[in-house]
């Protein structure tokens, strides 16, 4: 099953109540938070309402919290050859 990976890039502060309600319905509460929603017409409609605030990608499967944390971790820049 395919999913939308939705990341909130801009805050909903100062926006109309309906727009903030759409963000809440999508599960987005904080900036830079990522959620996965199944691809449906209703989800696509909600994304279109807040398209200026979010980044959307289509992915085949969800990532776990541990996988997302590992993907954000930078390369250490060095390797220990011997102890």
PDB file of C-alpha atoms in Angstrom:
ATOM      1  CA  UNK A   1       0.000   0.000   0.000  1.00  0.00           C
ATOM      2  CA  UNK A   2       1.298   3.461  -0.866  1.00  0.00           C
ATOM      3  CA  UNK A   3       1.414   6.384   1.539  1.00  0.00           C
ATOM      4  CA  UNK A   4       1.837  10.146   1.520  1.00  0.00           C
ATOM      5  CA  UNK A   5       4.810  11.266   3.629  1.00  0.00           C
ATOM      6  CA  UNK A   6       3.726  14.706   4.841  1.00  0.00           C
ATOM      7  CA  UNK A   7       6.100  17.105   6.612  1.00  0.00           C
ATOM      8  CA  UNK A   8       4.909  20.394   8.109  1.00  0.00           C
ATOM      9  CA  UNK A   9       7.332  23.102   6.992  1.00  0.00           C
ATOM     10  CA  UNK A  10       5.494  26.256   8.037  1.00  0.00           C
ATOM     11  CA  UNK A  11       3.468  26.926  11.138  1.00  0.00           C
ATOM     12  CA  UNK A  12      -0.302  27.321  11.178  1.00  0.00           C
ATOM     13  CA  UNK A  13      -0.174  30.228  13.628  1.00  0.00           C
ATOM     14  CA  UNK A  14      -2.361  33.109  12.507  1.00  0.00           C
ATOM     15  CA  UNK A  15      -4.235  31.067   9.925  1.00  0.00           C
ATOM     16  CA  UNK A  16      -8.006  30.575   9.912  1.00  0.00           C
ATOM     17  CA  UNK A  17      -9.501  28.030  12.271  1.00  0.00           C
ATOM     18  CA  UNK A  18     -10.501  25.705   9.392  1.00  0.00           C
ATOM     19  CA  UNK A  19      -6.939  25.577   8.083  1.00  0.00           C
ATOM     20  CA  UNK A  20      -5.558  24.748  11.517  1.00  0.00           C
ATOM     21  CA  UNK A  21      -8.238  22.073  11.798  1.00  0.00           C
ATOM     22  CA  UNK A  22      -7.025  20.474   8.570  1.00  0.00           C
ATOM     23  CA  UNK A  23      -3.469  20.363   9.941  1.00  0.00           C
ATOM     24  CA  UNK A  24      -4.727  18.720  13.118  1.00  0.00           C
ATOM     25  CA  UNK A  25      -6.779  16.216  11.117  1.00  0.00           C
ATOM     26  CA  UNK A  26      -3.645  15.255   9.186  1.00  0.00           C
ATOM     27  CA  UNK A  27      -1.823  14.727  12.495  1.00  0.00           C
ATOM     28  CA  UNK A  28       0.566  17.667  12.113  1.00  0.00           C
ATOM     29  CA  UNK A  29       1.087  19.556  15.353  1.00  0.00           C
ATOM     30  CA  UNK A  30       4.659  20.873  15.233  1.00  0.00           C
ATOM     31  CA  UNK A  31       6.955  22.169  12.524  1.00  0.00           C
ATOM     32  CA  UNK A  32       9.247  19.628  10.854  1.00  0.00           C
ATOM     33  CA  UNK A  33       7.015  16.782  12.084  1.00  0.00           C
ATOM     34  CA  UNK A  34       6.479  13.980   9.546  1.00  0.00           C
ATOM     35  CA  UNK A  35       3.392  11.786   9.347  1.00  0.00           C
ATOM     36  CA  UNK A  36       2.340   9.017   6.985  1.00  0.00           C
ATOM     37  CA  UNK A  37      -1.201   8.965   5.607  1.00  0.00           C
ATOM     38  CA  UNK A  38      -2.651   6.384   3.189  1.00  0.00           C
ATOM     39  CA  UNK A  39      -3.333   7.654  -0.320  1.00  0.00           C
ATOM     40  CA  UNK A  40      -7.051   8.423  -0.491  1.00  0.00           C
ATOM     41  CA  UNK A  41      -9.137  11.156  -2.077  1.00  0.00           C
ATOM     42  CA  UNK A  42      -9.984  12.704   1.277  1.00  0.00           C
ATOM     43  CA  UNK A  43      -6.317  12.871   2.300  1.00  0.00           C
ATOM     44  CA  UNK A  44      -5.391  14.407  -1.052  1.00  0.00           C
ATOM     45  CA  UNK A  45      -8.126  17.020  -0.585  1.00  0.00           C
ATOM     46  CA  UNK A  46      -6.813  17.940   2.863  1.00  0.00           C
ATOM     47  CA  UNK A  47      -3.283  18.251   1.491  1.00  0.00           C
ATOM     48  CA  UNK A  48      -4.514  20.596  -1.244  1.00  0.00           C
ATOM     49  CA  UNK A  49      -6.002  22.881   1.445  1.00  0.00           C
ATOM     50  CA  UNK A  50      -2.588  23.306   3.123  1.00  0.00           C
ATOM     51  CA  UNK A  51      -0.251  22.753   0.159  1.00  0.00           C
ATOM     52  CA  UNK A  52       1.728  25.934   0.912  1.00  0.00           C
ATOM     53  CA  UNK A  53       2.583  24.730   4.417  1.00  0.00           C
ATOM     54  CA  UNK A  54       3.624  21.126   3.811  1.00  0.00           C
ATOM     55  CA  UNK A  55       6.052  18.996   1.824  1.00  0.00           C
ATOM     56  CA  UNK A  56       4.498  15.840   0.367  1.00  0.00           C
ATOM     57  CA  UNK A  57       6.144  12.743  -1.084  1.00  0.00           C
ATOM     58  CA  UNK A  58       4.651   9.465  -2.220  1.00  0.00           C
ATOM     59  CA  UNK A  59       6.332   6.423  -0.625  1.00  0.00           C
ATOM     60  CA  UNK A  60       5.680   2.687  -0.784  1.00  0.00           C
ATOM     61  CA  UNK A  61       5.947   1.943   2.945  1.00  0.00           C
ATOM     62  CA  UNK A  62       6.054   3.743   6.268  1.00  0.00           C
ATOM     63  CA  UNK A  63       9.322   4.383   8.063  1.00  0.00           C
ATOM     64  CA  UNK A  64       9.548   3.677  11.761  1.00  0.00           C
ATOM     65  CA  UNK A  65      10.750   6.295  14.239  1.00  0.00           C
ATOM     66  CA  UNK A  66      14.077   4.474  14.520  1.00  0.00           C
ATOM     67  CA  UNK A  67      14.570   4.431  10.731  1.00  0.00           C
ATOM     68  CA  UNK A  68      13.802   8.161  10.439  1.00  0.00           C
ATOM     69  CA  UNK A  69      16.213   8.936  13.288  1.00  0.00           C
ATOM     70  CA  UNK A  70      18.977   6.914  11.605  1.00  0.00           C
ATOM     71  CA  UNK A  71      18.362   8.676   8.265  1.00  0.00           C
ATOM     72  CA  UNK A  72      18.839  12.100   9.936  1.00  0.00           C
ATOM     73  CA  UNK A  73      22.056  11.068  11.662  1.00  0.00           C
ATOM     74  CA  UNK A  74      25.057  12.659   9.898  1.00  0.00           C
ATOM     75  CA  UNK A  75      28.122  10.765   8.718  1.00  0.00           C
ATOM     76  CA  UNK A  76      30.789  10.930  11.472  1.00  0.00           C
ATOM     77  CA  UNK A  77      33.451  12.063   8.978  1.00  0.00           C
ATOM     78  CA  UNK A  78      36.131   9.659  10.273  1.00  0.00           C
ATOM     79  CA  UNK A  79      36.735   5.950  10.817  1.00  0.00           C
ATOM     80  CA  UNK A  80      38.642   4.235  13.608  1.00  0.00           C
ATOM     81  CA  UNK A  81      41.015   1.718  12.000  1.00  0.00           C
ATOM     82  CA  UNK A  82      42.701   0.390  15.170  1.00  0.00           C
ATOM     83  CA  UNK A  83      42.289   0.665  18.857  1.00  0.00           C
TER      84      UNK A  83
END
